[in-house]
mmCIF file of C-alpha atoms in Angstrom:
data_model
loop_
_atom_site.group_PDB
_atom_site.id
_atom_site.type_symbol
_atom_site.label_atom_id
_atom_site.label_comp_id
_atom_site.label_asym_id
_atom_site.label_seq_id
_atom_site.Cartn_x
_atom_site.Cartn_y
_atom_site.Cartn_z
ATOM 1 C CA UNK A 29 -6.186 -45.867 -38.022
ATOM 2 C CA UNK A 30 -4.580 -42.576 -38.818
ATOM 3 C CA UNK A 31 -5.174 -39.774 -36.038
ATOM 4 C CA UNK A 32 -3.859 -36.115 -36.164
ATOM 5 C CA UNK A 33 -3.271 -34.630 -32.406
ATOM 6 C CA UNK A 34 -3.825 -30.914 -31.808
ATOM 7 C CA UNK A 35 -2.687 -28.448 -29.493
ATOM 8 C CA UNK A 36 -5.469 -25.858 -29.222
ATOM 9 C CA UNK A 37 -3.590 -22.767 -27.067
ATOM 10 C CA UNK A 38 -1.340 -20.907 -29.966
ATOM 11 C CA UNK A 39 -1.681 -23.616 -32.387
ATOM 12 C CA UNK A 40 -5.462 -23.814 -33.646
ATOM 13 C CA UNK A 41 -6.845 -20.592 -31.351
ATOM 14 C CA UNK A 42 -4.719 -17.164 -31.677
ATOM 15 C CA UNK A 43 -3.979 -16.814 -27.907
ATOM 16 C CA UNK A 44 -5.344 -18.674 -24.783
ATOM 17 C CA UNK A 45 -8.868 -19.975 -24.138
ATOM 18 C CA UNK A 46 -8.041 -19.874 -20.522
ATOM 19 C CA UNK A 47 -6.720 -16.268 -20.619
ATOM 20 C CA UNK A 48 -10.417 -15.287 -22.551
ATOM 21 C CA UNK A 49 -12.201 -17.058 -19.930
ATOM 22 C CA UNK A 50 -10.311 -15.478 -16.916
ATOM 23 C CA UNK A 51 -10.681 -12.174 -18.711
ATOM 24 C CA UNK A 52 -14.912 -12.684 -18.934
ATOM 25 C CA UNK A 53 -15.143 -13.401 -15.502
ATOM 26 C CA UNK A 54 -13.592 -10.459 -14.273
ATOM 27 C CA UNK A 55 -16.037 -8.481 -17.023
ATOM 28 C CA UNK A 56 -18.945 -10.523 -15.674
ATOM 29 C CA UNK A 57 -18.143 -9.237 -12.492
ATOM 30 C CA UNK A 58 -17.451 -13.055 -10.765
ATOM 31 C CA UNK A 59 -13.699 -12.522 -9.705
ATOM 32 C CA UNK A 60 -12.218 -9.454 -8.480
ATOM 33 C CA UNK A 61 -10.251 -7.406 -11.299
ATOM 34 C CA UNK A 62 -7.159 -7.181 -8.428
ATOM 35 C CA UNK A 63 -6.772 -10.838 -8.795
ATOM 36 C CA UNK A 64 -5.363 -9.902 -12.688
ATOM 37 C CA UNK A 65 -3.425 -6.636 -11.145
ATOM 38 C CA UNK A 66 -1.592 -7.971 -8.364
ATOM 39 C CA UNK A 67 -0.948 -11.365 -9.635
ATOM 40 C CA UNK A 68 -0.998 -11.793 -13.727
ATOM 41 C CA UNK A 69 -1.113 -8.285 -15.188
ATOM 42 C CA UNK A 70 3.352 -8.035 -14.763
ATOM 43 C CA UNK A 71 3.571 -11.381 -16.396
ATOM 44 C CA UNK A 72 1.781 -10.475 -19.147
ATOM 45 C CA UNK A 73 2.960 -6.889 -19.754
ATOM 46 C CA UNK A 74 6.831 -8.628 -19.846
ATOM 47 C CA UNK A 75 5.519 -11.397 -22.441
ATOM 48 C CA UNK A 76 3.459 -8.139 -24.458
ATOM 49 C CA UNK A 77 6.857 -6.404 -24.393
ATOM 50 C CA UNK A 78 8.947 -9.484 -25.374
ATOM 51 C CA UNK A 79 11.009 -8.675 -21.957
ATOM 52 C CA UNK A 80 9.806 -11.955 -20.832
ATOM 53 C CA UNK A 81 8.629 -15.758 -21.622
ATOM 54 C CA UNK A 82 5.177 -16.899 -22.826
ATOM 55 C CA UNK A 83 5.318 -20.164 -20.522
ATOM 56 C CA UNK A 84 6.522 -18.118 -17.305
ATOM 57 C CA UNK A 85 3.257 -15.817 -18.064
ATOM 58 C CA UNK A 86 1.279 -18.843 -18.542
ATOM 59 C CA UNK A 87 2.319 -20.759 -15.716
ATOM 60 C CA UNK A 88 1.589 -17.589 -13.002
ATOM 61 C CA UNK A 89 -2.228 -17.077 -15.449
ATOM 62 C CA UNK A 90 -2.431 -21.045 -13.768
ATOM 63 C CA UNK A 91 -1.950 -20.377 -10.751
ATOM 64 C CA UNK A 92 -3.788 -17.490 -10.328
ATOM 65 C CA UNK A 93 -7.017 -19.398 -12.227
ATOM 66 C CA UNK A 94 -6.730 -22.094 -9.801
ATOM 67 C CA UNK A 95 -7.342 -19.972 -7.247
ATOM 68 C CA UNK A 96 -9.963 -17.711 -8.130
ATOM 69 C CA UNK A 97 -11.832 -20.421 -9.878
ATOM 70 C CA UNK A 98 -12.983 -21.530 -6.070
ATOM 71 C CA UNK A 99 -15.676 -18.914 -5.797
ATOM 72 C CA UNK A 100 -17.266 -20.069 -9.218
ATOM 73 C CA UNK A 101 -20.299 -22.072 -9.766
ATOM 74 C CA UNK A 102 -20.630 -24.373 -12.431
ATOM 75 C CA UNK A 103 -23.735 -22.688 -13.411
ATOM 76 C CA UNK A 104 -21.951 -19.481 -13.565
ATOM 77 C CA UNK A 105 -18.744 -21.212 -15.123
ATOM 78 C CA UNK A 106 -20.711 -22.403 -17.665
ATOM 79 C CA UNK A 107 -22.543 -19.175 -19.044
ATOM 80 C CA UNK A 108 -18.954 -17.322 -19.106
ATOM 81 C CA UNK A 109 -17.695 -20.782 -21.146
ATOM 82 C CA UNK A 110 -20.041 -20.419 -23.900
ATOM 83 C CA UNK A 111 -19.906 -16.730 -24.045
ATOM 84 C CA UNK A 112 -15.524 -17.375 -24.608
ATOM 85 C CA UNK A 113 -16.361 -19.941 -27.439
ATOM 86 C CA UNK A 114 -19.387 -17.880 -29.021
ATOM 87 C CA UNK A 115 -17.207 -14.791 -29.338
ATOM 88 C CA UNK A 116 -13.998 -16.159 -29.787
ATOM 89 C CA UNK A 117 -14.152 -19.255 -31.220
ATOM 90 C CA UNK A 118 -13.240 -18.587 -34.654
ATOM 91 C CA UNK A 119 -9.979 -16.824 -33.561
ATOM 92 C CA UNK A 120 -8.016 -19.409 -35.271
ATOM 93 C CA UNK A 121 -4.804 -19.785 -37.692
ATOM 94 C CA UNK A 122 -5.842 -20.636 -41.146
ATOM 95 C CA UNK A 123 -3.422 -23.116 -41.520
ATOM 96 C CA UNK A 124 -4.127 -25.390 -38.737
ATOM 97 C CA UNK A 125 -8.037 -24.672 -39.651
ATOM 98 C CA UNK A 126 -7.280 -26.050 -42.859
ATOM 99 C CA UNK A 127 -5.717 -28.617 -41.939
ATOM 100 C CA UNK A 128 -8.239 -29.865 -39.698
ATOM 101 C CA UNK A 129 -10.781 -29.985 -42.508
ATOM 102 C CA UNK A 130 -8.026 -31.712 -44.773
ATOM 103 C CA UNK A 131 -7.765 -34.553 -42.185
ATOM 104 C CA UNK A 132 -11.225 -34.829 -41.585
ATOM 105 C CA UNK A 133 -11.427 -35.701 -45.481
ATOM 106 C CA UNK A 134 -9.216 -38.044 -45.650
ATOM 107 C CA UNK A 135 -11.045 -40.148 -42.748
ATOM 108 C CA UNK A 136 -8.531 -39.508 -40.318
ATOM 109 C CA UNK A 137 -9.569 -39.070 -36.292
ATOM 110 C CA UNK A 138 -9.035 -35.438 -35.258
ATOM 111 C CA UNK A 139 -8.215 -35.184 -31.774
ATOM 112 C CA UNK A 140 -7.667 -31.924 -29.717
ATOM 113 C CA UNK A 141 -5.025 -32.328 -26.672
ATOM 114 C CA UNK A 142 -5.296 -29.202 -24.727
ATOM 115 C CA UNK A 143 -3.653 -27.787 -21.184
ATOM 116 C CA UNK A 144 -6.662 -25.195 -21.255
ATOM 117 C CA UNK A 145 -9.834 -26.303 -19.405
ATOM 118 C CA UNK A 146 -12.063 -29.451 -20.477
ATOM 119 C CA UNK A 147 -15.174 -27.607 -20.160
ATOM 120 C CA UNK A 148 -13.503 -25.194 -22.881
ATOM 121 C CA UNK A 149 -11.684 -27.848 -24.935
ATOM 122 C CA UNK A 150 -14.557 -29.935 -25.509
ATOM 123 C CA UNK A 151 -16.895 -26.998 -27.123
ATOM 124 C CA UNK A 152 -13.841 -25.923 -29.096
ATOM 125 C CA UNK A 153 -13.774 -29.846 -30.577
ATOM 126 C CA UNK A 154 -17.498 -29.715 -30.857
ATOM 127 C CA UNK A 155 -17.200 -26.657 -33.065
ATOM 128 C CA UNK A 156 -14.296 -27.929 -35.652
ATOM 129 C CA UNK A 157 -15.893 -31.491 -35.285
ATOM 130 C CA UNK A 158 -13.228 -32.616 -33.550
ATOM 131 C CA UNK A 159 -13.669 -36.810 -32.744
ATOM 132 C CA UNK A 160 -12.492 -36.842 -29.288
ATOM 133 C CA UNK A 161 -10.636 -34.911 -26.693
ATOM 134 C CA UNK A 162 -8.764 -34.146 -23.551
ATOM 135 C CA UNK A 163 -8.208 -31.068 -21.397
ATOM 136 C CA UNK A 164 -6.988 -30.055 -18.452
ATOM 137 C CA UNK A 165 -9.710 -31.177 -15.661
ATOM 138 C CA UNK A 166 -11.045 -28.370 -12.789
ATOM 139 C CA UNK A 167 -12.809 -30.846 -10.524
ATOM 140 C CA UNK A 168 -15.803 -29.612 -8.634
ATOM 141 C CA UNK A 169 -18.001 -30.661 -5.960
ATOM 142 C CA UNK A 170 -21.561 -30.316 -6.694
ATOM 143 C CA UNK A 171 -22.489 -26.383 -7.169
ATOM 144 C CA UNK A 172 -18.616 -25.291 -6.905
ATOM 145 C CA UNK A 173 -15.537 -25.808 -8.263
ATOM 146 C CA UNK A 174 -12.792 -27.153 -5.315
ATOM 147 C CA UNK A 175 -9.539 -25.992 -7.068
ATOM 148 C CA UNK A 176 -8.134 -29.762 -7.471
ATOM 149 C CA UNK A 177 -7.284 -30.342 -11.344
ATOM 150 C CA UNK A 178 -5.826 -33.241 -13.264
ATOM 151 C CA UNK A 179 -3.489 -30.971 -15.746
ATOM 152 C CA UNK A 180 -3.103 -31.513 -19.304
ATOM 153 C CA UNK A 181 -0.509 -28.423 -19.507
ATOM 154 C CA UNK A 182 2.636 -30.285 -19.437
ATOM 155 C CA UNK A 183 4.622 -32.832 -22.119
ATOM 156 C CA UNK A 184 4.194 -36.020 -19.704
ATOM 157 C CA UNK A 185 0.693 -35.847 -19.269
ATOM 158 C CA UNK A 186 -0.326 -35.273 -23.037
ATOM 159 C CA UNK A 187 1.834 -38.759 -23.953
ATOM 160 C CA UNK A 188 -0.455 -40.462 -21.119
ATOM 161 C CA UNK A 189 -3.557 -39.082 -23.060
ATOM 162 C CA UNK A 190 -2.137 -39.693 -26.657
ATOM 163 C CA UNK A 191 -1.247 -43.449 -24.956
ATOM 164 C CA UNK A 192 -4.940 -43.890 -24.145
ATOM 165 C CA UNK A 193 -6.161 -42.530 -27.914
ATOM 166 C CA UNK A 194 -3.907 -45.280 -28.994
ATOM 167 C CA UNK A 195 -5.539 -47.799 -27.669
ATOM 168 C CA UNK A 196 -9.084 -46.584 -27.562
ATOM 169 C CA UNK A 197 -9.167 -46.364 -31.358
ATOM 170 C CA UNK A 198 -5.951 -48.493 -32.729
ATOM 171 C CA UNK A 199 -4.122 -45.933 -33.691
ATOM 172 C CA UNK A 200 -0.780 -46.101 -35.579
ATOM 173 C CA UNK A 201 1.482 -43.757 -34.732
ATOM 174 C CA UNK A 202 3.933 -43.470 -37.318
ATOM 175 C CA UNK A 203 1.395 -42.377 -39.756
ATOM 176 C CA UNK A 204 0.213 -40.162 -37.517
ATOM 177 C CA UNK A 205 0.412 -36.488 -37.084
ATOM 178 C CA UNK A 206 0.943 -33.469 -34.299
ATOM 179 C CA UNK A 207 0.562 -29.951 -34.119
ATOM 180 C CA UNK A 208 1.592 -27.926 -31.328
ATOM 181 C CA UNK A 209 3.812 -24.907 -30.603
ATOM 182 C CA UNK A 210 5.394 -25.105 -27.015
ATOM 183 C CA UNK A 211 7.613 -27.784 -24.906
ATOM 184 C CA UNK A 212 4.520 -29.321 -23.327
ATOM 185 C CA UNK A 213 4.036 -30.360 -27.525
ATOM 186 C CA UNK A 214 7.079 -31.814 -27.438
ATOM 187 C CA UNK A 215 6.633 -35.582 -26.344
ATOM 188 C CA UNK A 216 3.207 -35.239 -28.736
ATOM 189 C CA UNK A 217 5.361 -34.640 -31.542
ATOM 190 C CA UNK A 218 8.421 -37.343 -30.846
ATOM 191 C CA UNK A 219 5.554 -39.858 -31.093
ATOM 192 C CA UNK A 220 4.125 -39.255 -34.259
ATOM 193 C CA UNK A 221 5.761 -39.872 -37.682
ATOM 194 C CA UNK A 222 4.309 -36.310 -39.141
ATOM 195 C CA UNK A 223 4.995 -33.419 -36.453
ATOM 196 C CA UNK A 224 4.132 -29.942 -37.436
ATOM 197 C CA UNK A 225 4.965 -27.298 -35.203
ATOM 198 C CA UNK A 226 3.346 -24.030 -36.346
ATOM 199 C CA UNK A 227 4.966 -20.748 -34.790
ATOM 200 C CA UNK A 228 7.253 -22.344 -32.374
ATOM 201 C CA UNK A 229 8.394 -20.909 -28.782
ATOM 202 C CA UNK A 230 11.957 -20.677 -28.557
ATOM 203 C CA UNK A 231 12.265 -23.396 -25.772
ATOM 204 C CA UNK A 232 10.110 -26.151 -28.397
ATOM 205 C CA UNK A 233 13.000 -24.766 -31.071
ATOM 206 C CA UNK A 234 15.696 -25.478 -28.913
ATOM 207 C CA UNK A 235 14.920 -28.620 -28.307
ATOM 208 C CA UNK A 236 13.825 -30.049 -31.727
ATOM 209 C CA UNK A 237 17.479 -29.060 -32.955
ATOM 210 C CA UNK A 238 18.842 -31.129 -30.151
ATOM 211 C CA UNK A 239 16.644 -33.859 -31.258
ATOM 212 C CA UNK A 240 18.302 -35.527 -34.742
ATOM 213 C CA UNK A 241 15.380 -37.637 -35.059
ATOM 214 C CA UNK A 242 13.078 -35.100 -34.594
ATOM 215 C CA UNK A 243 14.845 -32.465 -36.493
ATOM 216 C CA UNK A 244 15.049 -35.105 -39.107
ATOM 217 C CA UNK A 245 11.053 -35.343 -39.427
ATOM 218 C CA UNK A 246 9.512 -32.439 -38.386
ATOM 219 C CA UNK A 247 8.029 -29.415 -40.106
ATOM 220 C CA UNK A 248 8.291 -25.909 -39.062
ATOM 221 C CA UNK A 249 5.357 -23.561 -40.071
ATOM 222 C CA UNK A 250 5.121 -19.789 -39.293
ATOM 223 C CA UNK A 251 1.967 -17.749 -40.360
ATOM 224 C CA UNK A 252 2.000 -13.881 -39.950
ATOM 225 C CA UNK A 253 -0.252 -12.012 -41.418
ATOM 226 C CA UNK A 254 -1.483 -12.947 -44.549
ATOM 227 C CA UNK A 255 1.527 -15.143 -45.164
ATOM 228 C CA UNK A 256 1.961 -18.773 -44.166
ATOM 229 C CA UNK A 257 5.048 -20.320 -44.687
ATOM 230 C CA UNK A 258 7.862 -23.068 -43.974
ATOM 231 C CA UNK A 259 11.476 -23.128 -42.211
ATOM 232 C CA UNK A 260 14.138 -25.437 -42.379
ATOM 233 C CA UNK A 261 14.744 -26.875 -38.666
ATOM 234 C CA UNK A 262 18.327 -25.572 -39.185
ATOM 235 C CA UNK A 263 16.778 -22.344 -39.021
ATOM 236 C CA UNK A 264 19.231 -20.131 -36.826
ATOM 237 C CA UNK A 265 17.748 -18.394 -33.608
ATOM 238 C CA UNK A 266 19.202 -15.222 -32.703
ATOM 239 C CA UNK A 267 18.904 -13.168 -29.285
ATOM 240 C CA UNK A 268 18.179 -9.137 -29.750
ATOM 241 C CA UNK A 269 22.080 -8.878 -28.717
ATOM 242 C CA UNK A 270 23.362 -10.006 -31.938
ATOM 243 C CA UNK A 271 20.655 -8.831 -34.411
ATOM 244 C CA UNK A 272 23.456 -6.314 -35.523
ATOM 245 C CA UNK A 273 25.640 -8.989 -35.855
ATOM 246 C CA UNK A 274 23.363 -10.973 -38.047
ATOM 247 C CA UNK A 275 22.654 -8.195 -40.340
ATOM 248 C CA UNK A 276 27.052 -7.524 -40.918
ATOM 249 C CA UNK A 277 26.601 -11.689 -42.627
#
């Protein structure tokens, strides 16, 4: 069996189910607004600005949700869930929509490995027919959530999930594809035979050009605005400091 593994955060969806959610239940009232002030709001002005990283803003946006998610019930937790996905939902790149629709045809299992919430990740794979899933688990205790979760954020724990998909369905790796676009994609992508990273953090770039096997396989996809297209994984990085230098070559 042939399986393609996708990223949802930045890959499939524009931007971050979890930052949507956190952002509805501050509108809905169920988490002070100070909790995003004191706590997220720098982070994410830095990362707005390009004065800072995505995964340092993503990281603290953790934290934070971790926290505040305490004082929600699952009642409440899940009117603000289906509110994210009714409203923003079809958010998504065209390419990787595409793509899941071109998999889908040719009778391959689509799979969505996410570090944003299972509650959210599983009516995101419900919606583009996704055949299984795993997110990050919030773990609650009858009416609340306790603020315990069994992450699916980071590189180690998405090969333990794409491990279990292996054997759940007999999947063959090498003929096999990922998508993601940050180092927690990374191991997801060394497994398959067809990785496709589409708009790549710096970090994930970095490290597939230390990789010769991995720079040997993979494909690099950028889409900006109405244009979708692919790099060569020689493509050269440069830091604002020597955009003037680039330009003299």
């Amino acid at each position: 069996m042939k399986a393609a593994f996708f990223d949802i955060d930045g890959t499939i969806y524009r931007d971050s189910l979890l930052t949507e959610h956190f952002k509805r239940l501050i509108k809905y009232e169920l988490i002070d607004p100070r909790q995003w002030e004191n706590k997220v709001k720098d982070l994410y002005t830095q990362w707005d600005m390009r004065e800072g990283g995505y995964d340092a803003y993503l990281l603290g946006l953790v934290d934070t949700y971790v926290e505040v998610i305490q004082n929600i019930t699952v009642e409440q937790n899940e009117f603000v869930a289906n509110q994210v996905i009714d409203v923003k939902a079809g958010r998504v790149y065209k390419y990787t929509r595409d793509r899941i629709k071109w998999h889908k045809a040719q009778g391959h299992k689509v799979i969505f490995i996410s570090g944003s919430p299972e509650f959210l990740v599983s009516k995101m794979a419900e919606k583009y027919g996704a055949d299984d899933y795993c997110g990050t688990i919030y773990h609650y205790d009858g009416e609340r959530f306790t603020g315990e979760t069994t992450p699916m954020w980071d590189s180690v724990s998405k090969q333990k999930a794409i491990d279990k998909f292996v054997e759940k369905y007999n999947i063959d790796l090498d003929e096999s594809y990922a998508y993601g676009d940050t180092n927690g994609d990374l191991t997801m992508m060394k497994s398959v035979g067809h990785p496709i990273t589409i708009n790549p953090a710096k970090g994930l770039l970095e490290n597939i050009q230390k990789n010769e096997r991995l720079k040997g396989k993979i494909q690099i996809v950028v889409e900006r605005k109405d244009v979708i297209y692919k790099l060569s994984s020689d493509v050269d990085i440069y830091e604002c400091s020597f955009i003037e230098e680039w330009e003299e070559e």
